[in-house]
mmCIF file of C-alpha atoms in Angstrom:
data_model
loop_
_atom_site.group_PDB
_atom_site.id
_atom_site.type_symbol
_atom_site.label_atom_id
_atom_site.label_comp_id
_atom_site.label_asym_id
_atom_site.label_seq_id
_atom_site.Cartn_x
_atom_site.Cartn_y
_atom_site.Cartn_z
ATOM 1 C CA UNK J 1 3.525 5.468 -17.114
ATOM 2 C CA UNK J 2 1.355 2.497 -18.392
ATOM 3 C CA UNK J 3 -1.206 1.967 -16.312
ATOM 4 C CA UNK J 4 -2.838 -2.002 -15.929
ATOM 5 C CA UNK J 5 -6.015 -3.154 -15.003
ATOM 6 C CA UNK J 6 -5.982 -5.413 -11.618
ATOM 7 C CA UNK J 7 -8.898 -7.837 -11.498
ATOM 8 C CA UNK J 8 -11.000 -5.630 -9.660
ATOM 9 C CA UNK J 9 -11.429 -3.687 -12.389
ATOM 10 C CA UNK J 10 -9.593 -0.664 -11.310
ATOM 11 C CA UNK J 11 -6.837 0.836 -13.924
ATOM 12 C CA UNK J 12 -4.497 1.644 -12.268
ATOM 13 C CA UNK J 13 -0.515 3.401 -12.236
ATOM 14 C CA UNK J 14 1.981 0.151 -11.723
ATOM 15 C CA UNK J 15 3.374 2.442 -8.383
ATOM 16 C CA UNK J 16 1.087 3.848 -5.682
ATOM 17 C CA UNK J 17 2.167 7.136 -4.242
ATOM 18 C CA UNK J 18 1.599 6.941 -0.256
ATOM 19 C CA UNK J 19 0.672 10.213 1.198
ATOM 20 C CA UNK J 20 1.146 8.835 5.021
ATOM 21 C CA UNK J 21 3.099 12.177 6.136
ATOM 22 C CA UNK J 22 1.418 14.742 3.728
ATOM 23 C CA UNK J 23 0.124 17.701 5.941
ATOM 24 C CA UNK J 24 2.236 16.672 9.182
ATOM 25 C CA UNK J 25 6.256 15.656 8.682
ATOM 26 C CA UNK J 26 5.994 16.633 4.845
ATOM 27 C CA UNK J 27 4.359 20.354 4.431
ATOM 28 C CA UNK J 28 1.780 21.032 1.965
ATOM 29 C CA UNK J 29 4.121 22.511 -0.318
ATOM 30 C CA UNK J 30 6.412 19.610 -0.503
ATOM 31 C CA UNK J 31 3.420 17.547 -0.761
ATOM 32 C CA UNK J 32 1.670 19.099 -3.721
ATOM 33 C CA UNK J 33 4.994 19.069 -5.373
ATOM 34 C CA UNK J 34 4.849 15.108 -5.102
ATOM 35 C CA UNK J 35 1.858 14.750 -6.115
ATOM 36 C CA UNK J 36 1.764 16.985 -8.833
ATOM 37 C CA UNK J 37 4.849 15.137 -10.454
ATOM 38 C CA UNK J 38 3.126 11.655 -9.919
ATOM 39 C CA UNK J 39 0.104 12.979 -11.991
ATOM 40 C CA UNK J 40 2.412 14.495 -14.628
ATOM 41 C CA UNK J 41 4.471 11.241 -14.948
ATOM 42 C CA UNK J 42 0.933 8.991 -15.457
ATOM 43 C CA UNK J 43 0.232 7.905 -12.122
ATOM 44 C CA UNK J 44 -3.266 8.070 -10.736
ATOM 45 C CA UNK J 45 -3.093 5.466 -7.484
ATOM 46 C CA UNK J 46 -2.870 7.796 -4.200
ATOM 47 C CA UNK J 47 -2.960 5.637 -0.747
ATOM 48 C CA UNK J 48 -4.007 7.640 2.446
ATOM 49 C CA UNK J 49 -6.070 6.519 5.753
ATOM 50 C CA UNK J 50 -8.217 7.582 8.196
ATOM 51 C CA UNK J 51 -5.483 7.717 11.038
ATOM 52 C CA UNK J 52 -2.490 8.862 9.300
ATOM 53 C CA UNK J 53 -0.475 10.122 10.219
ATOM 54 C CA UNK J 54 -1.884 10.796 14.052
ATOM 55 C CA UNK J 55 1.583 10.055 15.851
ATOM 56 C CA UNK J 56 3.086 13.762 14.482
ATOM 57 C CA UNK J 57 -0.608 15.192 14.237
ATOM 58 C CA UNK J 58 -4.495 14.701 15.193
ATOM 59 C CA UNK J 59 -4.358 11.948 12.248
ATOM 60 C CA UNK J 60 -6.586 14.142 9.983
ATOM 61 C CA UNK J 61 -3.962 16.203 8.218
ATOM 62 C CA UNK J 62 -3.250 13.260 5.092
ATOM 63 C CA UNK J 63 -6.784 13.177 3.696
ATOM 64 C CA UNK J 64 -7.634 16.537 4.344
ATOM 65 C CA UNK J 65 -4.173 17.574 2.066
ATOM 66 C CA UNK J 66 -5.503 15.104 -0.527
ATOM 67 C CA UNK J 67 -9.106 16.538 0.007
ATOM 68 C CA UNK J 68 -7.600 20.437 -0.962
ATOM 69 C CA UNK J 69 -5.417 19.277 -3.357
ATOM 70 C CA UNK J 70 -7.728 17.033 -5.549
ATOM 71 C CA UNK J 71 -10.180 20.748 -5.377
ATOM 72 C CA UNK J 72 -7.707 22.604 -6.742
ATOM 73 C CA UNK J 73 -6.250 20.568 -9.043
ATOM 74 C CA UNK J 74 -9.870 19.667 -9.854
ATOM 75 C CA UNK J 75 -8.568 15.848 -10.778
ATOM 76 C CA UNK J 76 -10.463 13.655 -8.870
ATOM 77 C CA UNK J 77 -11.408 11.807 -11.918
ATOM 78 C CA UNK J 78 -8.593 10.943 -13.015
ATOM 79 C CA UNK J 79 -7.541 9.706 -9.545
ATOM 80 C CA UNK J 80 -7.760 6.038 -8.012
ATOM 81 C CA UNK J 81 -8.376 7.312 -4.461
ATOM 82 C CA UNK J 82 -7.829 4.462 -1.660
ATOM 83 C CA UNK J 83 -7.691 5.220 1.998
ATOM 84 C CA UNK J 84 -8.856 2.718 5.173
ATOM 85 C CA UNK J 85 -10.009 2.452 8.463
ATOM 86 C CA UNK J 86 -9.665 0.184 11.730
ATOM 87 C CA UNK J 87 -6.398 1.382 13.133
ATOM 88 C CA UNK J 88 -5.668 3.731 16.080
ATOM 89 C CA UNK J 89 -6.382 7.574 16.632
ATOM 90 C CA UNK J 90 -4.835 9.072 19.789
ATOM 91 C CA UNK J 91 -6.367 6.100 21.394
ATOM 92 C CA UNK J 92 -10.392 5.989 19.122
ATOM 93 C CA UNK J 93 -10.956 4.501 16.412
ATOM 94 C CA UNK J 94 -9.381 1.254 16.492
ATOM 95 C CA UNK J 95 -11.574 -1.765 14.842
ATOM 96 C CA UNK J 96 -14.136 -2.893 12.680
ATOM 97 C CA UNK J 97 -17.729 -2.967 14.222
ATOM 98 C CA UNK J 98 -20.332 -1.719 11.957
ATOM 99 C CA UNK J 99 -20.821 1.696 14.066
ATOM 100 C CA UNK J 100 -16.883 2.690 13.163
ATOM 101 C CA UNK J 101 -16.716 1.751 9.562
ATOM 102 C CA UNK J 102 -19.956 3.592 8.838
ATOM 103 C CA UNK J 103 -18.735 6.658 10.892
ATOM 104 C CA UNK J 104 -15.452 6.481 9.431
ATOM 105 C CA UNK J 105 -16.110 6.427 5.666
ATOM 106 C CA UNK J 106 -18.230 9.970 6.022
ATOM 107 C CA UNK J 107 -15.346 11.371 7.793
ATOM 108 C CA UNK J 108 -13.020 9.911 4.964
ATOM 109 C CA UNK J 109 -15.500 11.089 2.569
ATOM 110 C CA UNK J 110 -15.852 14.836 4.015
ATOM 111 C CA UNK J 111 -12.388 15.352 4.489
ATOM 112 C CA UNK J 112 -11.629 14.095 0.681
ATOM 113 C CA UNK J 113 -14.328 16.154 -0.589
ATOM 114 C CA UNK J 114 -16.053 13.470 -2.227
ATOM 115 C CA UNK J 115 -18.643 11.323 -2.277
ATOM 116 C CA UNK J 116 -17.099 8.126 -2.752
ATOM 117 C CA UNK J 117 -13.220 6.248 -2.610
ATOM 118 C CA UNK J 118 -11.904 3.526 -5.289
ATOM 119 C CA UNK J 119 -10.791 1.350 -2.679
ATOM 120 C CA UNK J 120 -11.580 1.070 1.159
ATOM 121 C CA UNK J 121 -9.280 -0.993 2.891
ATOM 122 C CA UNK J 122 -9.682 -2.576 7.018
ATOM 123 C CA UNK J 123 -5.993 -1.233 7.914
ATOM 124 C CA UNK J 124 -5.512 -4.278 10.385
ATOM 125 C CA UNK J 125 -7.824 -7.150 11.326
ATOM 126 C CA UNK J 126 -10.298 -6.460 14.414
ATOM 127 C CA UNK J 127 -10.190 -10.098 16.107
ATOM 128 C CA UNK J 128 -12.522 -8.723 18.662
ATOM 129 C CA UNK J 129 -15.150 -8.129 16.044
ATOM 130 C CA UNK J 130 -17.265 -10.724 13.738
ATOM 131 C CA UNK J 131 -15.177 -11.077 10.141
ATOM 132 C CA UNK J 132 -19.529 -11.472 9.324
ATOM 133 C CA UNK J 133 -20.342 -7.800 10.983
ATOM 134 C CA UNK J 134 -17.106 -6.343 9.811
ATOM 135 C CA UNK J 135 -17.814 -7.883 5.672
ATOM 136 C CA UNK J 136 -21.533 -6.656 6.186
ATOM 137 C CA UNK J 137 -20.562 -3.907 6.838
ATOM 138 C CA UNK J 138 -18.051 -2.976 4.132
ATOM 139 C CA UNK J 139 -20.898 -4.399 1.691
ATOM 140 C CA UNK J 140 -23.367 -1.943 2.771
ATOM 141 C CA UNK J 141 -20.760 0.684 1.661
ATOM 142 C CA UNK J 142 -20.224 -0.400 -1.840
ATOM 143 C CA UNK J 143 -23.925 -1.382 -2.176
ATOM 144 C CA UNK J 144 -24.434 2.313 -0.922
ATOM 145 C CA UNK J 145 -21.735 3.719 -3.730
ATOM 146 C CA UNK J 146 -19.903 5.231 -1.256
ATOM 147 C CA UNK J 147 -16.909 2.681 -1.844
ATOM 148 C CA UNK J 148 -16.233 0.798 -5.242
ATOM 149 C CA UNK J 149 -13.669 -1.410 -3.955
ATOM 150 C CA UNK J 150 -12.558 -3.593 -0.902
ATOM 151 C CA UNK J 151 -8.896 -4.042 0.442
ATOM 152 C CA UNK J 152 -7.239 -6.114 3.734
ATOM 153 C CA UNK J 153 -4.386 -4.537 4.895
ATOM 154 C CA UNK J 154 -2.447 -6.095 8.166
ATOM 155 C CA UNK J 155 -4.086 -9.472 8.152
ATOM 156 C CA UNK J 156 -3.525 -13.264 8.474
ATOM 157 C CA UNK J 157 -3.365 -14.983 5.302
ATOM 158 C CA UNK J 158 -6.108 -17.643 7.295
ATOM 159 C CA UNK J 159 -7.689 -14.345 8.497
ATOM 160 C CA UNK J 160 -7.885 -12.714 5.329
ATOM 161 C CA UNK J 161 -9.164 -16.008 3.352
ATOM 162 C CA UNK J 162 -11.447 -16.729 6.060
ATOM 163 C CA UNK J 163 -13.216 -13.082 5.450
ATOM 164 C CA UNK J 164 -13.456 -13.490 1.492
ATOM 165 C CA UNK J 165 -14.880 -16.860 2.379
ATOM 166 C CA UNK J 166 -18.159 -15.294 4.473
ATOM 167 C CA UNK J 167 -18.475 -12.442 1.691
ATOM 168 C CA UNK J 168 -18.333 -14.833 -0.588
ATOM 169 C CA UNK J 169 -20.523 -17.502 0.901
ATOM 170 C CA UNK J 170 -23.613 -14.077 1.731
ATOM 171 C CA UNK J 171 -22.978 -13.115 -2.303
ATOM 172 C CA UNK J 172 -21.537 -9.782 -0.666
ATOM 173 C CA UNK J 173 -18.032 -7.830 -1.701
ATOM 174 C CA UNK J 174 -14.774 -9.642 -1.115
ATOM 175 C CA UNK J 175 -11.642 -8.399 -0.072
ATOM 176 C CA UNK J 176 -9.874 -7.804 -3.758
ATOM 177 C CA UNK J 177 -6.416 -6.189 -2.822
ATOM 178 C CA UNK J 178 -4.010 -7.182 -0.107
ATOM 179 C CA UNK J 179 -1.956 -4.221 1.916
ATOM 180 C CA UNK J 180 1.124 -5.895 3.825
ATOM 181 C CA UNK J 181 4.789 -5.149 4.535
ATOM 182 C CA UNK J 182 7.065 -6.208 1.686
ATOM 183 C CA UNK J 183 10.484 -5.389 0.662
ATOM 184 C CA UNK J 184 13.671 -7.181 -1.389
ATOM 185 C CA UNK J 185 15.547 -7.938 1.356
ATOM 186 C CA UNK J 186 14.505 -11.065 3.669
ATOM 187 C CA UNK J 187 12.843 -10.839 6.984
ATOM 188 C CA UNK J 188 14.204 -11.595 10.340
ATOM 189 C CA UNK J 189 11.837 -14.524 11.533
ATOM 190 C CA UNK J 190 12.918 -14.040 15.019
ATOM 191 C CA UNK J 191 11.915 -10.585 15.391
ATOM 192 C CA UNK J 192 7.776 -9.945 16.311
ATOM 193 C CA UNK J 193 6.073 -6.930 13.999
ATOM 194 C CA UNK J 194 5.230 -3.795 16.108
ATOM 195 C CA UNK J 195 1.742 -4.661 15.845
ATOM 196 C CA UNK J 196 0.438 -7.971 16.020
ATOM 197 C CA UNK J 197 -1.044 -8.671 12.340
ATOM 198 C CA UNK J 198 1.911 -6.787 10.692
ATOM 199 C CA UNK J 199 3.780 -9.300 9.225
ATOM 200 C CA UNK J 200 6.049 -8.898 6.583
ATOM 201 C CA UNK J 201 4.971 -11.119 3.377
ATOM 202 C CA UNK J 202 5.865 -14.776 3.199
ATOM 203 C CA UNK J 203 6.081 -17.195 0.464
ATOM 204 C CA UNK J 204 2.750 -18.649 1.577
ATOM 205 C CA UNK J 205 1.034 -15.267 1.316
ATOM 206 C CA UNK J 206 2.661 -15.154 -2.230
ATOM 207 C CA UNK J 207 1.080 -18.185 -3.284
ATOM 208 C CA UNK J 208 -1.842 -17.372 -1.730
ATOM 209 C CA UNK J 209 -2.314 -14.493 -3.815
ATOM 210 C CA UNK J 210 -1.383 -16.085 -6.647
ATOM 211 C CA UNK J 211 -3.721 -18.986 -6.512
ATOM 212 C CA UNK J 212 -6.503 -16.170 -6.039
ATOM 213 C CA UNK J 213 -5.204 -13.788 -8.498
ATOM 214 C CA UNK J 214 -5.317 -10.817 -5.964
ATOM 215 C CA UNK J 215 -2.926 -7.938 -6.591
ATOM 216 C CA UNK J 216 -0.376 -6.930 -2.934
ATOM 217 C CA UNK J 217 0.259 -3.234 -2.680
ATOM 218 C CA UNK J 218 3.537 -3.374 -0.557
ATOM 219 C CA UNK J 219 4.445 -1.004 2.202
ATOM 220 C CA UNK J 220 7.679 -0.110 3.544
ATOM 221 C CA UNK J 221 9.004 -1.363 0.382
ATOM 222 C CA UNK J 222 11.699 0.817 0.589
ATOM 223 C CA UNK J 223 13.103 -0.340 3.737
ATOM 224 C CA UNK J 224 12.659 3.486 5.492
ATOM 225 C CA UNK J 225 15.699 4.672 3.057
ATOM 226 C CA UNK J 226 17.303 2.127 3.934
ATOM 227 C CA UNK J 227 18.841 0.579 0.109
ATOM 228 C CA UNK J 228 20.787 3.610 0.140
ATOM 229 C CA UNK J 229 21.524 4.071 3.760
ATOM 230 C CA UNK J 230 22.476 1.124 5.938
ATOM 231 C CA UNK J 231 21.556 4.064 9.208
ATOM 232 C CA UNK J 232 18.032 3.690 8.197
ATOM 233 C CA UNK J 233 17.801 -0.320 7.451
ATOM 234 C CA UNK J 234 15.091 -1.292 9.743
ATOM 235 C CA UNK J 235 16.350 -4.013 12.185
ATOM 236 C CA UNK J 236 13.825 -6.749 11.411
ATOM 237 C CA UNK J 237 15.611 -7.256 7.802
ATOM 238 C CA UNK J 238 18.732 -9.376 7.151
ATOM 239 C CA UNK J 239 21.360 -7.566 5.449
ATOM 240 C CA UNK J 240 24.443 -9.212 4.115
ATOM 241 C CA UNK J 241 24.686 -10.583 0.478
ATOM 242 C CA UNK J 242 21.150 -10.121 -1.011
ATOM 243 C CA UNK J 243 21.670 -6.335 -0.214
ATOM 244 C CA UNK J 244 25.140 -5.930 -1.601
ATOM 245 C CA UNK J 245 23.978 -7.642 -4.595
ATOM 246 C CA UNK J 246 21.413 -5.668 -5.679
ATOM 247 C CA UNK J 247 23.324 -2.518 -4.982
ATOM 248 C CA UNK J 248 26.095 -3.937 -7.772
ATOM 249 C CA UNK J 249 23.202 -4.202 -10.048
ATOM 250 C CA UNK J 250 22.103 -1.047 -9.402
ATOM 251 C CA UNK J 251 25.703 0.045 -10.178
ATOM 252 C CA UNK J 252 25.553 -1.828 -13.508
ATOM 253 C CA UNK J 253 21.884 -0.306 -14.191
ATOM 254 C CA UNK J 254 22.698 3.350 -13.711
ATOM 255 C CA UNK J 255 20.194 3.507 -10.821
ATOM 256 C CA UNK J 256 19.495 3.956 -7.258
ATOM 257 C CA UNK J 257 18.989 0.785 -5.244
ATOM 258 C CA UNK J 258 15.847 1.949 -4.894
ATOM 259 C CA UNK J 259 14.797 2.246 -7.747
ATOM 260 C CA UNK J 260 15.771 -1.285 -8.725
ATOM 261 C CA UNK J 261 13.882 -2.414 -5.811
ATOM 262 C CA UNK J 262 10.575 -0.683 -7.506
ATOM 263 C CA UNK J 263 11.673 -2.271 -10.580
ATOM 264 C CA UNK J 264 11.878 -5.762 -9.262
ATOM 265 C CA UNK J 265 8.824 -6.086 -7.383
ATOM 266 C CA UNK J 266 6.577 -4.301 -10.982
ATOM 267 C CA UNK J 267 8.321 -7.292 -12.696
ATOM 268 C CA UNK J 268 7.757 -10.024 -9.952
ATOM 269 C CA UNK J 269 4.288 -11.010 -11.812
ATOM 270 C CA UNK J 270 6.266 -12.554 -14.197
ATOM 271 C CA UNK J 271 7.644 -15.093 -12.563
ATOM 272 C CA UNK J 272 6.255 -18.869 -11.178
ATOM 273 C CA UNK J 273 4.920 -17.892 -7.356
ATOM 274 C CA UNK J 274 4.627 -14.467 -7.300
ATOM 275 C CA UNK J 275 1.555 -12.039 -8.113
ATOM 276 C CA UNK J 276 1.572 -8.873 -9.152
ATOM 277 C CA UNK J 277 3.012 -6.641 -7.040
ATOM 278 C CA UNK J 278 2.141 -2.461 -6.946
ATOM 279 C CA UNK J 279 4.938 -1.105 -4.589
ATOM 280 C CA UNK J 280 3.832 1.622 -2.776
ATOM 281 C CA UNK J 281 6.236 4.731 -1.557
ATOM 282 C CA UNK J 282 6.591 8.402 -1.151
ATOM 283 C CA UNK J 283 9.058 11.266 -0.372
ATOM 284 C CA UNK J 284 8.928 14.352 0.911
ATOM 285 C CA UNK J 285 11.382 15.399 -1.456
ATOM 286 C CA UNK J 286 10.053 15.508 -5.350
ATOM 287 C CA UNK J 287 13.653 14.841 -6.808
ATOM 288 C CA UNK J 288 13.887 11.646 -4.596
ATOM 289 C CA UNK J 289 10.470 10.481 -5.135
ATOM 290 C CA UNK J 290 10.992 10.559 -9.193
ATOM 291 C CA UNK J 291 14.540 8.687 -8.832
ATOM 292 C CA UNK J 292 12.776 6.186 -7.284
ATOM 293 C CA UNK J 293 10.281 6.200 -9.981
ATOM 294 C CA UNK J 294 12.555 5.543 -12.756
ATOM 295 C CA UNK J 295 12.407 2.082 -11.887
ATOM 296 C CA UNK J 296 9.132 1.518 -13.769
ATOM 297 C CA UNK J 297 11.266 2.719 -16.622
ATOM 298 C CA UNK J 298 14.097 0.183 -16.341
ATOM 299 C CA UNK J 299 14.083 -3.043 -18.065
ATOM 300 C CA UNK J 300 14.593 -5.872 -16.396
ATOM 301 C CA UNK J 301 15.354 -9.812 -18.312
ATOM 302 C CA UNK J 302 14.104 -12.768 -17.340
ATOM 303 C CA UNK J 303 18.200 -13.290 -16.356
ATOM 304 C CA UNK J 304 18.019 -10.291 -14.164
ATOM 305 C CA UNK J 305 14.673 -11.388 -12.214
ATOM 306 C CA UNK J 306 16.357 -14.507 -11.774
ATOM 307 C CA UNK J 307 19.608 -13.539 -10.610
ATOM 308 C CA UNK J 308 17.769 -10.943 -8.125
ATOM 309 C CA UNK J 309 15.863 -13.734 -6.961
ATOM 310 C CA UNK J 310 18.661 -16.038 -6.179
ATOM 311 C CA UNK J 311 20.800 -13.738 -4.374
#
């Protein structure tokens, strides 16, 4: 797996492995497995948070996994570690002020069993909270070494400009990475995220990123399971054409869906409008996870990109 260099500065694998469920609806077993194979196949970009994943445990169990499996493996080195803060715990933890992202990173820190992370992302935007205490605040952190990197994740394109603008403005750390929901198929306009600044990703957040050459990691890029299940299609996505399409390609490719999906958004950078784009999705199941995988391997023509694009 080649690995590129986002402007950041990080060098990072062109997937990132999300380790939402390791420790609570994937076991530790199942988990190392993953992760182990990731490492063996060239990836190094592991994406875990404070909170996850709280709804099927206390919302510790993902870092702490990470934490005894980056001891053992004694790898953290070799590992771009990114986790985040601001989002729900059994009702604590939610926001941004300067108290919770200070507490928070030492709890990310001890549970990882190290001393600092490669990128720190706010999970969702705090609108209660000053973006000027909230960039402060991350700044102290890197200034600190206790984070190298800042992410947004869950955040108004206005919102998210607004904040670079202040840390910008104060000579402090910008936001260099964007977080946000992203998948091939199209998203229902009519139907409101879950939470409020979960949006799925527009053409204006495309250009957006474009015109300020900032890399989006994309969550639920695999639609839940859903390329190769319609069951598991989440209803906010319009289904129809554009995902019959790419499942004939697949066909014609000698791939899952899925994996053409991962192989489509690593080659988006290469077209007018788009940025580069690091999808980011896991599996409890290692044979799964390194289907998916193979789409870094696939090549795709400028014909193919095109044709994907149109459907």
């Amino acid at each position: 797996m080649k690995k590129i260099v986002i402007p950041n500065g990080l060098e990072v694998a062109p997937a990132v492995l999300g380790a939402m469920n390791f420790g609570t609806t994937t076991s530790r077993a199942d988990a190392y497995r993953v992760l182990d194979a990731y490492m063996d196949m060239g990836g190094n970009f592991i994406d875990t948070s404070n909170n996850y994943a709280h709804w099927a445990g206390s919302g510790d169990e993902s870092e702490t996994l990470l934490g005894e499996w980056l001891r053992d493996r004694g790898c953290r080195e070799k590992v771009v570690l990114a986790t985040k803060v601001g989002f729900d715990r059994h009702g604590e933890g939610a926001g941004l002020k300067k108290e919770q992202i200070e507490y928070w990173i030492d709890e990310s820190l001890r549970k990882l069993g190290t001393d600092h992370v490669d990128l720190y992302y706010a999970h969702t935007d705090d609108a209660n909270t000053p973006l000027e205490e909230t960039m402060d605040a991350f700044d102290r952190l890197v200034k600190k070494g206790k984070v190298r990197c800042l992410g947004g994740s869950n955040y108004d394109t206005w919102r998210f400009a607004e904040a670079n603008a202040i840390a910008t403005a104060k000579g402090q750390t910008p936001f260099t990475v964007m977080q946000q929901k992203f998948t091939y198929l199209h998203p229902k306009s009519d139907i409101a995220p879950k939470y409020i600044f979960n949006e799925a990703v527009s053409r204006e957040r495309l250009r957006y990123l474009v015109d300020k050459d900032i890399p989006l990691v994309a969550y639920s890029c695999l639609a839940k399971g859903g390329y190769e299940n319609d069951e598991r299609i989440p209803a906010d996505y319009i289904v129809g054409d554009r995902l019959a399409f790419i499942r004939e390609m697949a066909k014609e490719k000698g791939v899952g869906t899925s994996a053409l999906v991962v192989a489509w958004m690593a080659n988006l950078h290469r077209l007018a409008g788009f940025p580069r784009v690091l999808p980011l999705f896991a599996s409890s199941r290692v044979e799964h996870f390194l289907e998916n995988l193979k789409g870094l391997e696939l090549t795709l023509t400028d014909e193919d990109m095109e044709r994907l694009n149109r459907a």
